[in-house]
Amino acid sequence: MNNFEFQNPTKIVFGKGSIARLSDLLYKGEKIMMTYGGGSIKKNGVYDQVKKALEGFSVIEFGGIEPNPDFDTLMKAVEVCRKESVGVLLAVGGGSVIDGTKFIAAAVDFQGDPWNLLVKRAEPGEVLPIATVLTMPATGSEMNGNAVISRRATKEKRDMGHPKYFPMFSILDPEVVYSIPKRQKANGLIDAFIHVCEQYLTDDVDAQIQDRWSEGVMKTIVNIAPEVIKDNPTYDACANYMWSATCALNNFINPGVNQDWSTHMIGHELTALCGLDHGVTLAIVLPGTIRVLDKFKRKKLEMFCENVWNLPDGKGDAAADFAIQKTERFFNSLGVKTRLSDYGIGEDVITEIVRRFRERGAVLGEHGIVTPEVAEQILRNRL
Amino acid sequence: MNNFEFQNPTKIVFGKGSIARLSDLLYKGEKIMMTYGGGSIKKNGVYDQVKKALEGFSVIEFGGIEPNPDFDTLMKAVEVCRKESVGVLLAVGGGSVIDGTKFIAAAVDFQGDPWNLLVKRAEPGEVLPIATVLTMPATGSEMNGNAVISRRATKEKRDMGHPKYFPMFSILDPEVVYSIPKRQKANGLIDAFIHVCEQYLTDDVDAQIQDRWSEGVMKTIVNIAPEVIKDNPTYDACANYMWSATCALNNFINPGVNQDWSTHMIGHELTALCGLDHGVTLAIVLPGTIRVLDKFKRKKLEMFCENVWNLPDGKGDAAADFAIQKTERFFNSLGVKTRLSDYGIGEDVITEIVRRFRERGAVLGEHGIVTPEVAEQILRNRL
C-alpha cells in the first residue's frame, strides 16, 4: 500500500425528507446564492422544498447553469456574488451545478484570470463556503473537492481540485431519483461505475480494504441498476444508487492506491468536441483503456473478473476479454452504445484529440503510461 | 436504508515514516501535552521519533495511562492540563491512551463531575484539540468520536461519544506493528473484526454499500491475520491490518444501518469484573450473541456465511451454526479461547452482570432487544 493522506470534512444528511433540514444547517446571517440548472427542480418539487426550508433566509438565485457548466455562464454568477456580497453558495442540482458552484466559490476572491484555477491548477484564495442539495447521483461532487468546467468558446473541458472545494454539507434525498429520466440515470450509473474503475483497475499495490470496497461499490451498482432505470424504482434502490455514486468518488476507496483517470480525460475531449454525454464518453472509452493497458492492469482485471463479475476463469489473457465483454454488456443493458461509430465519430476527432494532448504535453494514467500515442490506440480501438 | 447523518473530519496521515510529519501538523504556539501508556513507546523507538519531530515545540509529558484507562489516572492529567494551560493533546499509543486522552480533553473545561460525561453522556463544554500517533491498531479510536473509560474503584467500564471527540489528525505508521506482541495483535484483529460484526450482524435494511464494505473489512482481516501474527510480518500485511482496524470503526461502514453493540457492552462488564483483555471478552461473547439472536439476525447471518466465509450453504437454521463455527475457529487460530470456563469464570459473574444491567435499566442491541434476561441467556451459552 502506498503512503497516503486522507481527509473528507463534508457532512452528509441522507434520506427522505432531508431537504427540510436546510434551515438547521445554514446560518440566517449570511446572504445565500442558490444556484441551479435548467429548471428541472421547478418541475420535480425540489425548488419548492428548498424555498420553503429557507423562508426567512436572505436568498438570491442564479439559475441556468448548463450541463457541462460553461465558464462564461459561471463568470456571470461570480459578478453577482461580488456585487451582492454573497456569503454562502447553495448548489441545488447534479454534478454540473455543483461543479460550477465550486468554480464560482473559488473565482469570487481569485486574483487574475480564474481560468487558471483549471488550466494551471492555481492556488485559490478565500473560497466561499458551499452547500449542496443533490438532485442527480453520478459525479460524487457532493462529497469531494473536485470540479470539471467547460469553455464552449474554445471547446475545452478541464478539471480542478483542492481541499477548499469540499462542500461543508450535502443533502442527499433519494426521492429526487424518482423523476430523473432514464437516460440520465443510465449515465449516472455508468459514471459512478467508471469512477471506481479509474481507482481500481490500475496496478496492484496490495491495498485490500480499498480493493474490496471498490468491488463492493461496483457490485452494488450492477445489482441495483435494473431497478433504478425502471420508471418507478423502489426507494431502497434509489437510496443505494445515491450512496453508491457518492462513495464512488469521495476518496473512501482510493487512499494509498494508484489511480488512472485516462478514460475520463479522453472522455472529456469527446464531450468538448462532439457534445456527447459524459457517461456515454466513458462507456465508449473504458473498453479501449482495458484492452490497450491490459498488461499493466492484468492482476486487477483478474480480481475484477472474479470479485465483481463472479468469473474466476477470467485469468491471464482471458481477463481483459471477460472484463470488456461484461462491462460493455452492462452499459448496453442500460441503453448506452459503446462504439465511436455508434455516434458518427470518426478518425478526424481522434486526430484532434491526440493533437490537443500533444500540445498540452499530457501524460495520463497511472505512472503516466498513457501518452498521446497510447490515447490514440485507445480511441482507435473504439472506432 | 435508514436516514442518516455522516461526518468524519479526522485527517489521516498514513504510511512508513509518517511520524516525522508531526512537525508540519502541529502549531508551535500551543503547549502540547503528550500522553502515553506504560512505556512500550520508549522501547520500540516511537517515543524517540515523536520527540525528534517535536524539537522546538513546547511539550510536557503524561505517561502511565493504563490499558482500560482509569478515571483516577486521567483526572491527574486533567489537573496538569489546567495548571499548565495545555492547548493541544497528543496521544501516542493504542486505543486506551487515545480514549483516555479524549476523556482528558473533554474533562478539562467540564463543569461538574466529569464521570457524568460517561454515565450521563453529559454535553461537553470546550474540548481540547486532540491528535494521535497510533501504536496499536484495534479500536478505531484514532478516527472516531468515541472512548471507553474504566473506573477501578467501582469496577465500572463505560463509554462516551460526541462529534467534538474526533481527533483533528492521526498518524498511522504501519511499521509500529512490527514490535507488537502476538497476544496484542490477536486481540486487535478480533476487536476490529467484532466492531464490524456489531454494525453488520443486525437486521437487514438493504444498505448494500455498507454491507459489502463490512464484508470487505472482515475478509481482509481474516485474510491478513495469519501473516500479521507472525514474528516478522510483511509491511503490507501490517498496513492492511492498520487500515482495517481504522475502517472497522470510523463510521464508513455504518451509515443508515442498525447497530447492535450488545457484545461489547457485555464484554465491558467481563473486563471490569474479571480483568479480561477486551478482545478476549468479545471473542467469548459474540458466538452467544449470534446463537441467542439468530432469528433477528438470520438474513445477515446468511450473507455473512456466503460473502465472508464463502459458504453459500449457510442458509436457514444452518446460518448461525456455520457463522459460530467459522468465527470461533478464526479466534482460536489466533490463540484466543472462547468460553467463560476457559478463563475460570462461572455463574456468579453472570449473576452480577445481569444485576448491573437491571440496575441501570440497560436495554442493549438493535431495537433494544437485549434485555438483562437476554444478556443472561447469551452469557449462559458461553459457560
CSV table of C-alpha atoms in Angstrom, one decimal, chain B:
chain,number,residue,atom,x,y,z
B,1,MET,CA,-31.7,2.1,4.2
B,2,ASN,CA,-32.3,4.3,7.2
B,3,ASN,CA,-31.9,8.0,7.1
B,4,PHE,CA,-28.5,9.1,8.4
B,5,GLU,CA,-26.1,11.9,9.1
B,6,PHE,CA,-22.4,11.3,8.5
B,7,GLN,CA,-19.3,13.4,9.1
B,8,ASN,CA,-15.8,12.4,9.9
B,9,PRO,CA,-13.4,15.3,10.0
B,10,THR,CA,-10.2,13.5,11.1
B,11,LYS,CA,-7.3,13.8,8.8
B,12,ILE,CA,-5.2,10.6,8.4
B,13,VAL,CA,-1.5,10.6,7.6
B,14,PHE,CA,-0.7,7.0,6.7
B,15,GLY,CA,2.5,5.2,5.9
B,16,LYS,CA,6.0,4.4,6.8
B,17,GLY,CA,8.0,7.4,8.0
B,18,SER,CA,4.9,9.5,8.7
B,19,ILE,CA,5.6,10.2,12.4
B,20,ALA,CA,8.2,12.8,11.2
B,21,ARG,CA,5.2,14.7,9.7
B,22,LEU,CA,4.2,15.8,13.2
B,23,SER,CA,6.2,19.0,12.9
B,24,ASP,CA,4.1,20.1,9.9
B,25,LEU,CA,0.8,19.2,11.5
B,26,LEU,CA,1.1,20.8,15.0
B,27,TYR,CA,1.3,24.5,15.7
B,28,LYS,CA,4.4,25.8,17.5
B,29,GLY,CA,2.5,28.3,19.5
B,30,GLU,CA,0.5,25.9,21.6
B,31,LYS,CA,1.6,24.0,24.7
B,32,ILE,CA,1.3,20.2,23.8
B,33,MET,CA,0.7,17.5,26.4
B,34,MET,CA,2.0,14.2,25.0
B,35,THR,CA,0.1,11.3,26.6
B,36,TYR,CA,1.2,7.7,26.6
B,37,GLY,CA,1.0,4.4,28.3
B,38,GLY,CA,3.3,2.1,30.2
B,39,GLY,CA,6.4,2.9,28.3
B,40,SER,CA,6.4,0.5,25.4
B,41,ILE,CA,6.9,3.5,23.1
B,42,LYS,CA,10.3,4.0,24.8
B,43,LYS,CA,11.4,0.5,23.7
B,44,ASN,CA,10.1,0.5,20.2
B,45,GLY,CA,11.5,3.8,19.1
B,46,VAL,CA,8.2,5.7,18.7
B,47,TYR,CA,8.9,7.9,21.7
B,48,ASP,CA,12.2,9.0,20.1
B,49,GLN,CA,10.6,9.6,16.7
B,50,VAL,CA,7.9,11.8,18.3
B,51,LYS,CA,10.4,13.8,20.4
B,52,LYS,CA,12.6,14.3,17.4
B,53,ALA,CA,9.7,15.6,15.3
B,54,LEU,CA,8.7,17.9,18.1
B,55,GLU,CA,12.1,19.5,18.7
B,56,GLY,CA,11.5,23.2,19.2
B,57,PHE,CA,7.9,22.7,20.3
B,58,SER,CA,6.7,23.3,23.9
B,59,VAL,CA,5.9,19.7,25.1
B,60,ILE,CA,5.0,18.3,28.5
B,61,GLU,CA,4.5,14.6,29.0
B,62,PHE,CA,1.9,12.5,30.9
B,63,GLY,CA,2.8,8.8,30.8
B,64,GLY,CA,1.4,5.8,32.6
B,65,ILE,CA,-2.1,5.6,31.2
B,66,GLU,CA,-3.0,2.0,31.7
B,67,PRO,CA,-4.9,-0.5,29.5
B,68,ASN,CA,-8.6,0.2,30.1
B,69,PRO,CA,-7.6,3.8,31.1
B,70,ASP,CA,-8.6,4.6,34.7
B,71,PHE,CA,-10.7,7.6,35.6
B,72,ASP,CA,-8.5,8.5,38.6
B,73,THR,CA,-5.3,8.4,36.5
B,74,LEU,CA,-6.9,10.6,33.8
B,75,MET,CA,-8.1,13.1,36.4
B,76,LYS,CA,-4.5,13.6,37.4
B,77,ALA,CA,-3.7,14.5,33.8
B,78,VAL,CA,-6.7,16.9,33.8
B,79,GLU,CA,-5.2,18.7,36.7
B,80,VAL,CA,-1.9,19.1,34.9
B,81,CYS,CA,-3.6,20.4,31.8
B,82,ARG,CA,-5.5,23.1,33.8
B,83,LYS,CA,-2.4,24.1,35.7
B,84,GLU,CA,-0.1,24.2,32.7
B,85,SER,CA,-2.7,25.7,30.2
B,86,VAL,CA,-2.2,22.9,27.8
B,87,GLY,CA,-3.5,23.8,24.3
B,88,VAL,CA,-3.3,20.5,22.4
B,89,LEU,CA,-3.2,16.9,23.5
B,90,LEU,CA,-1.1,14.4,21.5
B,91,ALA,CA,-1.9,10.8,22.3
B,92,VAL,CA,0.9,8.4,21.4
B,93,GLY,CA,-0.4,4.9,21.9
B,94,GLY,CA,-3.2,2.5,21.3
B,95,GLY,CA,-6.9,2.7,22.0
B,96,SER,CA,-6.5,3.0,25.7
B,97,VAL,CA,-4.2,6.0,25.5
B,98,ILE,CA,-6.3,7.7,22.8
B,99,ASP,CA,-9.6,7.0,24.6
B,100,GLY,CA,-8.1,8.3,27.9
B,101,THR,CA,-6.9,11.4,26.1
B,102,LYS,CA,-10.3,12.1,24.7
B,103,PHE,CA,-11.6,12.0,28.2
B,104,ILE,CA,-8.9,14.4,29.4
B,105,ALA,CA,-9.7,16.7,26.5
B,106,ALA,CA,-13.4,16.8,27.4
B,107,ALA,CA,-12.9,17.0,31.2
B,108,VAL,CA,-10.5,19.9,31.4
B,109,ASP,CA,-13.2,22.5,30.7
B,110,PHE,CA,-16.2,20.4,32.0
B,111,GLN,CA,-18.3,21.9,34.8
B,112,GLY,CA,-19.3,19.4,37.4
B,113,ASP,CA,-18.2,15.7,37.9
B,114,PRO,CA,-16.5,14.5,34.6
B,115,TRP,CA,-17.7,11.0,35.3
B,116,ASN,CA,-21.1,12.3,34.0
B,117,LEU,CA,-19.5,12.6,30.5
B,118,LEU,CA,-19.8,8.8,30.6
B,119,VAL,CA,-22.7,7.7,32.8
B,120,LYS,CA,-25.0,10.6,31.8
B,121,ARG,CA,-23.5,11.3,28.4
B,122,ALA,CA,-23.3,14.9,29.5
B,123,GLU,CA,-22.8,17.5,26.8
B,124,PRO,CA,-19.1,18.6,26.9
B,125,GLY,CA,-18.1,22.3,27.0
B,126,GLU,CA,-15.0,23.3,25.1
B,127,VAL,CA,-12.9,20.2,24.2
B,128,LEU,CA,-9.1,20.5,23.8
B,129,PRO,CA,-8.0,19.6,20.3
B,130,ILE,CA,-6.6,16.0,20.1
B,131,ALA,CA,-4.0,14.5,17.7
B,132,THR,CA,-2.8,10.9,17.8
B,133,VAL,CA,0.1,8.7,16.8
B,134,LEU,CA,-1.3,5.2,16.7
B,135,THR,CA,0.9,2.4,18.0
B,136,MET,CA,-1.6,-0.4,18.2
B,137,PRO,CA,-4.4,-1.0,15.6
B,138,ALA,CA,-7.6,-2.2,17.2
B,139,THR,CA,-10.1,0.2,18.5
B,140,GLY,CA,-10.5,2.7,15.7
B,141,SER,CA,-10.4,5.5,18.2
B,142,GLU,CA,-7.9,7.3,16.1
B,143,MET,CA,-10.7,8.1,13.6
B,144,ASN,CA,-13.9,8.3,15.6
B,145,GLY,CA,-15.6,10.3,18.3
B,146,ASN,CA,-15.9,7.5,20.9
B,147,ALA,CA,-14.0,6.5,24.0
B,148,VAL,CA,-14.3,3.8,26.7
B,149,ILE,CA,-13.1,4.7,30.3
B,150,SER,CA,-12.8,2.4,33.3
B,151,ARG,CA,-13.1,3.2,37.0
B,152,ARG,CA,-11.2,0.6,39.0
B,153,ALA,CA,-12.5,2.0,42.3
B,154,THR,CA,-16.1,0.9,41.4
B,155,LYS,CA,-15.2,-1.8,38.8
B,156,GLU,CA,-17.0,0.0,36.1
B,157,LYS,CA,-16.2,0.5,32.4
B,158,ARG,CA,-18.4,3.0,30.5
B,159,ASP,CA,-18.4,4.7,27.0
B,160,MET,CA,-18.8,8.2,25.7
B,161,GLY,CA,-19.2,9.7,22.3
B,162,HIS,CA,-19.5,13.1,20.7
B,163,PRO,CA,-18.6,14.9,17.5
B,164,LYS,CA,-16.2,17.0,19.5
B,165,TYR,CA,-14.1,13.9,20.4
B,166,PHE,CA,-12.8,13.2,16.8
B,167,PRO,CA,-9.0,13.7,16.6
B,168,MET,CA,-8.1,16.6,14.3
B,169,PHE,CA,-5.4,14.3,12.8
B,170,SER,CA,-4.0,10.8,13.3
B,171,ILE,CA,-0.7,9.5,12.2
B,172,LEU,CA,-0.7,5.8,11.2
B,173,ASP,CA,2.7,4.3,10.6
B,174,PRO,CA,2.3,0.5,10.0
B,175,GLU,CA,5.9,-0.1,11.0
B,176,VAL,CA,4.8,0.2,14.6
B,177,VAL,CA,3.1,-3.2,14.2
B,178,TYR,CA,6.5,-5.0,14.0
B,179,SER,CA,7.1,-4.7,17.7
B,180,ILE,CA,3.6,-5.5,19.0
B,181,PRO,CA,3.4,-8.8,20.9
B,182,LYS,CA,1.4,-11.6,19.4
B,183,ARG,CA,-1.3,-11.6,22.1
B,184,GLN,CA,-2.0,-7.9,21.5
B,185,LYS,CA,-2.1,-8.3,17.7
B,186,ALA,CA,-4.6,-11.2,18.1
B,187,ASN,CA,-6.7,-9.0,20.4
B,188,GLY,CA,-6.5,-6.2,17.9
B,189,LEU,CA,-7.6,-8.3,15.0
B,190,ILE,CA,-10.5,-9.8,17.0
B,191,ASP,CA,-11.6,-6.3,18.3
B,192,ALA,CA,-11.6,-4.9,14.7
B,193,PHE,CA,-13.5,-8.0,13.4
B,194,ILE,CA,-16.1,-7.7,16.0
B,195,HIS,CA,-16.5,-4.0,15.6
B,196,VAL,CA,-17.7,-4.8,12.1
B,197,CYS,CA,-20.0,-7.6,13.4
B,198,GLU,CA,-21.7,-5.2,15.7
B,199,GLN,CA,-22.6,-2.9,12.7
B,200,TYR,CA,-23.3,-5.7,10.2
B,201,LEU,CA,-24.9,-8.7,12.0
B,202,THR,CA,-28.1,-6.9,12.7
B,203,ASP,CA,-31.4,-6.8,10.9
B,204,ASP,CA,-31.2,-6.2,7.1
B,205,VAL,CA,-32.2,-2.7,5.9
B,206,ASP,CA,-31.0,-3.2,2.3
B,207,ALA,CA,-27.9,-0.9,2.7
B,208,GLN,CA,-25.8,-2.6,0.0
B,209,ILE,CA,-22.6,-0.5,0.0
B,210,GLN,CA,-22.4,-0.7,3.8
B,211,ASP,CA,-22.9,-4.5,3.7
B,212,ARG,CA,-20.3,-5.0,1.0
B,213,TRP,CA,-17.9,-2.8,2.8
B,214,SER,CA,-18.4,-4.5,6.1
B,215,GLU,CA,-17.8,-7.9,4.4
B,216,GLY,CA,-14.7,-6.4,2.8
B,217,VAL,CA,-13.2,-5.4,6.1
B,218,MET,CA,-13.9,-8.8,7.6
B,219,LYS,CA,-12.5,-10.7,4.6
B,220,THR,CA,-9.4,-8.5,4.8
B,221,ILE,CA,-8.9,-9.2,8.5
B,222,VAL,CA,-9.3,-12.9,8.0
B,223,ASN,CA,-7.0,-12.9,5.0
B,224,ILE,CA,-4.1,-11.0,6.6
B,225,ALA,CA,-4.4,-12.4,10.2
B,226,PRO,CA,-2.0,-15.4,9.7
B,227,GLU,CA,0.7,-13.1,8.4
B,228,VAL,CA,0.1,-10.3,10.9
B,229,ILE,CA,0.5,-12.6,14.0
B,230,LYS,CA,3.9,-13.9,12.7
B,231,ASP,CA,7.0,-12.6,14.4
B,232,ASN,CA,8.1,-10.6,11.3
B,233,PRO,CA,5.1,-9.7,9.3
B,234,THR,CA,5.4,-8.0,5.9
B,235,TYR,CA,4.9,-4.3,5.7
B,236,ASP,CA,1.8,-4.7,3.5
B,237,ALA,CA,0.2,-7.1,6.0
B,238,CYS,CA,0.8,-4.5,8.7
B,239,ALA,CA,-0.6,-1.7,6.6
B,240,ASN,CA,-3.7,-3.7,5.7
B,241,TYR,CA,-4.1,-4.6,9.4
B,242,MET,CA,-3.8,-1.0,10.5
B,243,TRP,CA,-6.2,0.4,7.9
B,244,SER,CA,-8.7,-2.4,8.5
B,245,ALA,CA,-8.8,-1.6,12.2
B,246,THR,CA,-9.4,2.1,11.5
B,247,CYS,CA,-12.1,1.4,8.9
B,248,ALA,CA,-13.8,-1.1,11.2
B,249,LEU,CA,-14.9,1.8,13.4
B,250,ASN,CA,-14.7,5.1,11.6
B,251,ASN,CA,-18.4,5.1,10.6
B,252,PHE,CA,-17.7,4.5,7.0
B,253,ILE,CA,-19.5,1.1,7.1
B,254,ASN,CA,-22.4,2.1,9.3
B,255,PRO,CA,-24.4,5.0,7.8
B,256,GLY,CA,-28.1,4.1,7.6
B,257,VAL,CA,-27.8,0.7,9.2
B,258,ASN,CA,-29.0,-0.6,12.6
B,259,GLN,CA,-26.2,-1.4,15.1
B,260,ASP,CA,-26.1,-3.9,17.9
B,261,TRP,CA,-23.1,-3.4,20.4
B,262,SER,CA,-24.5,-5.8,22.9
B,263,THR,CA,-21.4,-8.0,22.6
B,264,HIS,CA,-19.3,-5.0,23.5
B,265,MET,CA,-21.5,-3.9,26.4
B,266,ILE,CA,-21.5,-7.4,27.9
B,267,GLY,CA,-17.7,-7.7,27.2
B,268,HIS,CA,-17.0,-4.5,29.0
B,269,GLU,CA,-18.5,-6.0,32.2
B,270,LEU,CA,-16.3,-9.0,31.9
B,271,THR,CA,-13.2,-6.7,31.7
B,272,ALA,CA,-14.5,-4.6,34.6
B,273,LEU,CA,-15.2,-7.5,36.8
B,274,CYS,CA,-12.6,-10.1,35.8
B,275,GLY,CA,-9.8,-8.1,34.1
B,276,LEU,CA,-10.0,-10.0,30.8
B,277,ASP,CA,-8.5,-8.4,27.7
B,278,HIS,CA,-11.1,-6.5,25.7
B,279,GLY,CA,-10.6,-8.6,22.5
B,280,VAL,CA,-10.9,-11.8,24.6
B,281,THR,CA,-14.2,-10.7,26.1
B,282,LEU,CA,-15.6,-10.1,22.6
B,283,ALA,CA,-14.4,-13.5,21.3
B,284,ILE,CA,-16.2,-15.1,24.2
B,285,VAL,CA,-19.5,-13.2,23.9
B,286,LEU,CA,-20.0,-12.9,20.1
B,287,PRO,CA,-20.9,-16.6,19.5
B,288,GLY,CA,-23.5,-16.4,22.3
B,289,THR,CA,-25.0,-13.2,20.7
B,290,ILE,CA,-25.3,-14.9,17.4
B,291,ARG,CA,-26.9,-18.0,18.9
B,292,VAL,CA,-29.4,-16.2,21.0
B,293,LEU,CA,-30.3,-13.5,18.5
B,294,ASP,CA,-30.2,-15.9,15.5
B,295,LYS,CA,-33.8,-15.2,14.4
B,296,PHE,CA,-33.3,-11.4,14.4
B,297,LYS,CA,-30.1,-11.6,12.5
B,298,ARG,CA,-30.9,-14.5,10.2
B,299,LYS,CA,-30.7,-12.7,6.9
B,300,LYS,CA,-27.4,-11.1,7.8
B,301,LEU,CA,-26.0,-14.4,9.1
B,302,GLU,CA,-26.8,-15.9,5.7
B,303,MET,CA,-25.0,-13.0,4.0
B,304,PHE,CA,-22.1,-13.4,6.4
B,305,CYS,CA,-21.8,-17.1,5.6
B,306,GLU,CA,-21.9,-16.5,1.8
B,307,ASN,CA,-19.9,-13.4,1.4
B,308,VAL,CA,-17.3,-13.5,4.2
B,309,TRP,CA,-16.8,-17.3,4.7
B,310,ASN,CA,-17.6,-18.4,1.2
B,311,LEU,CA,-20.3,-20.8,2.4
B,312,PRO,CA,-23.4,-20.4,0.3
B,313,ASP,CA,-24.9,-23.4,2.1
B,314,GLY,CA,-25.2,-21.4,5.3
B,315,LYS,CA,-28.9,-20.8,4.9
B,316,GLY,CA,-31.8,-21.0,7.4
B,317,ASP,CA,-31.0,-22.7,10.7
B,318,ALA,CA,-27.6,-23.6,9.4
B,319,ALA,CA,-26.5,-20.0,9.1
B,320,ALA,CA,-25.9,-19.4,12.8
B,321,ASP,CA,-24.2,-22.8,13.2
B,322,PHE,CA,-21.8,-22.1,10.3
B,323,ALA,CA,-21.2,-18.5,11.5
B,324,ILE,CA,-20.4,-19.5,15.0
B,325,GLN,CA,-18.1,-22.4,13.9
B,326,LYS,CA,-16.1,-20.2,11.5
B,327,THR,CA,-15.7,-17.2,13.8
B,328,GLU,CA,-14.8,-19.3,16.8
B,329,ARG,CA,-12.2,-21.2,14.7
B,330,PHE,CA,-10.8,-17.9,13.5
B,331,PHE,CA,-10.5,-16.6,17.0
B,332,ASN,CA,-8.9,-19.9,18.2
B,333,SER,CA,-6.5,-19.8,15.3
B,334,LEU,CA,-5.2,-16.6,16.8
B,335,GLY,CA,-4.6,-18.3,20.1
B,336,VAL,CA,-7.7,-17.0,21.9
B,337,LYS,CA,-10.1,-19.3,23.7
B,338,THR,CA,-13.8,-18.6,23.5
B,339,ARG,CA,-15.5,-20.0,26.6
B,340,LEU,CA,-16.0,-18.4,30.0
B,341,SER,CA,-14.8,-21.6,31.6
B,342,ASP,CA,-11.5,-21.3,29.7
B,343,TYR,CA,-10.9,-18.3,32.0
B,344,GLY,CA,-12.3,-19.8,35.2
B,345,ILE,CA,-15.4,-17.6,35.0
B,346,GLY,CA,-18.7,-19.0,36.4
B,347,GLU,CA,-22.3,-18.3,37.2
B,348,ASP,CA,-21.5,-15.8,39.9
B,349,VAL,CA,-20.1,-13.3,37.4
B,350,ILE,CA,-23.1,-13.7,35.1
B,351,THR,CA,-25.4,-13.0,38.1
B,352,GLU,CA,-23.5,-9.8,38.9
B,353,ILE,CA,-23.6,-8.6,35.2
B,354,VAL,CA,-27.3,-9.2,35.0
B,355,ARG,CA,-27.8,-7.4,38.3
B,356,ARG,CA,-25.9,-4.4,37.0
B,357,PHE,CA,-27.8,-4.3,33.7
B,358,ARG,CA,-31.1,-4.4,35.7
B,359,GLU,CA,-29.9,-1.7,38.0
B,360,ARG,CA,-29.0,0.6,35.0
B,361,GLY,CA,-32.2,-0.3,33.1
B,362,ALA,CA,-30.0,-1.4,30.3
B,363,VAL,CA,-31.6,-2.3,27.0
B,364,LEU,CA,-28.9,-3.2,24.5
B,365,GLY,CA,-28.7,-4.4,20.9
B,366,GLU,CA,-30.6,-3.2,17.9
B,367,HIS,CA,-34.1,-2.1,18.8
B,368,GLY,CA,-33.3,-2.7,22.4
B,369,ILE,CA,-33.9,-6.5,22.1
B,370,VAL,CA,-31.1,-7.4,24.5
B,371,THR,CA,-32.8,-7.0,27.9
B,372,PRO,CA,-30.9,-8.2,31.0
B,373,GLU,CA,-32.6,-11.5,30.6
B,374,VAL,CA,-31.4,-11.9,27.1
B,375,ALA,CA,-27.9,-10.9,28.2
B,376,GLU,CA,-28.1,-13.7,30.7
B,377,GLN,CA,-29.0,-16.2,28.0
B,378,ILE,CA,-26.1,-15.0,25.9
B,379,LEU,CA,-23.7,-15.4,28.8
B,380,ARG,CA,-25.0,-18.8,29.9
B,381,ASN,CA,-24.5,-20.0,26.3
B,382,ARG,CA,-20.8,-19.2,26.8
B,383,LEU,CA,-20.2,-21.1,30.1
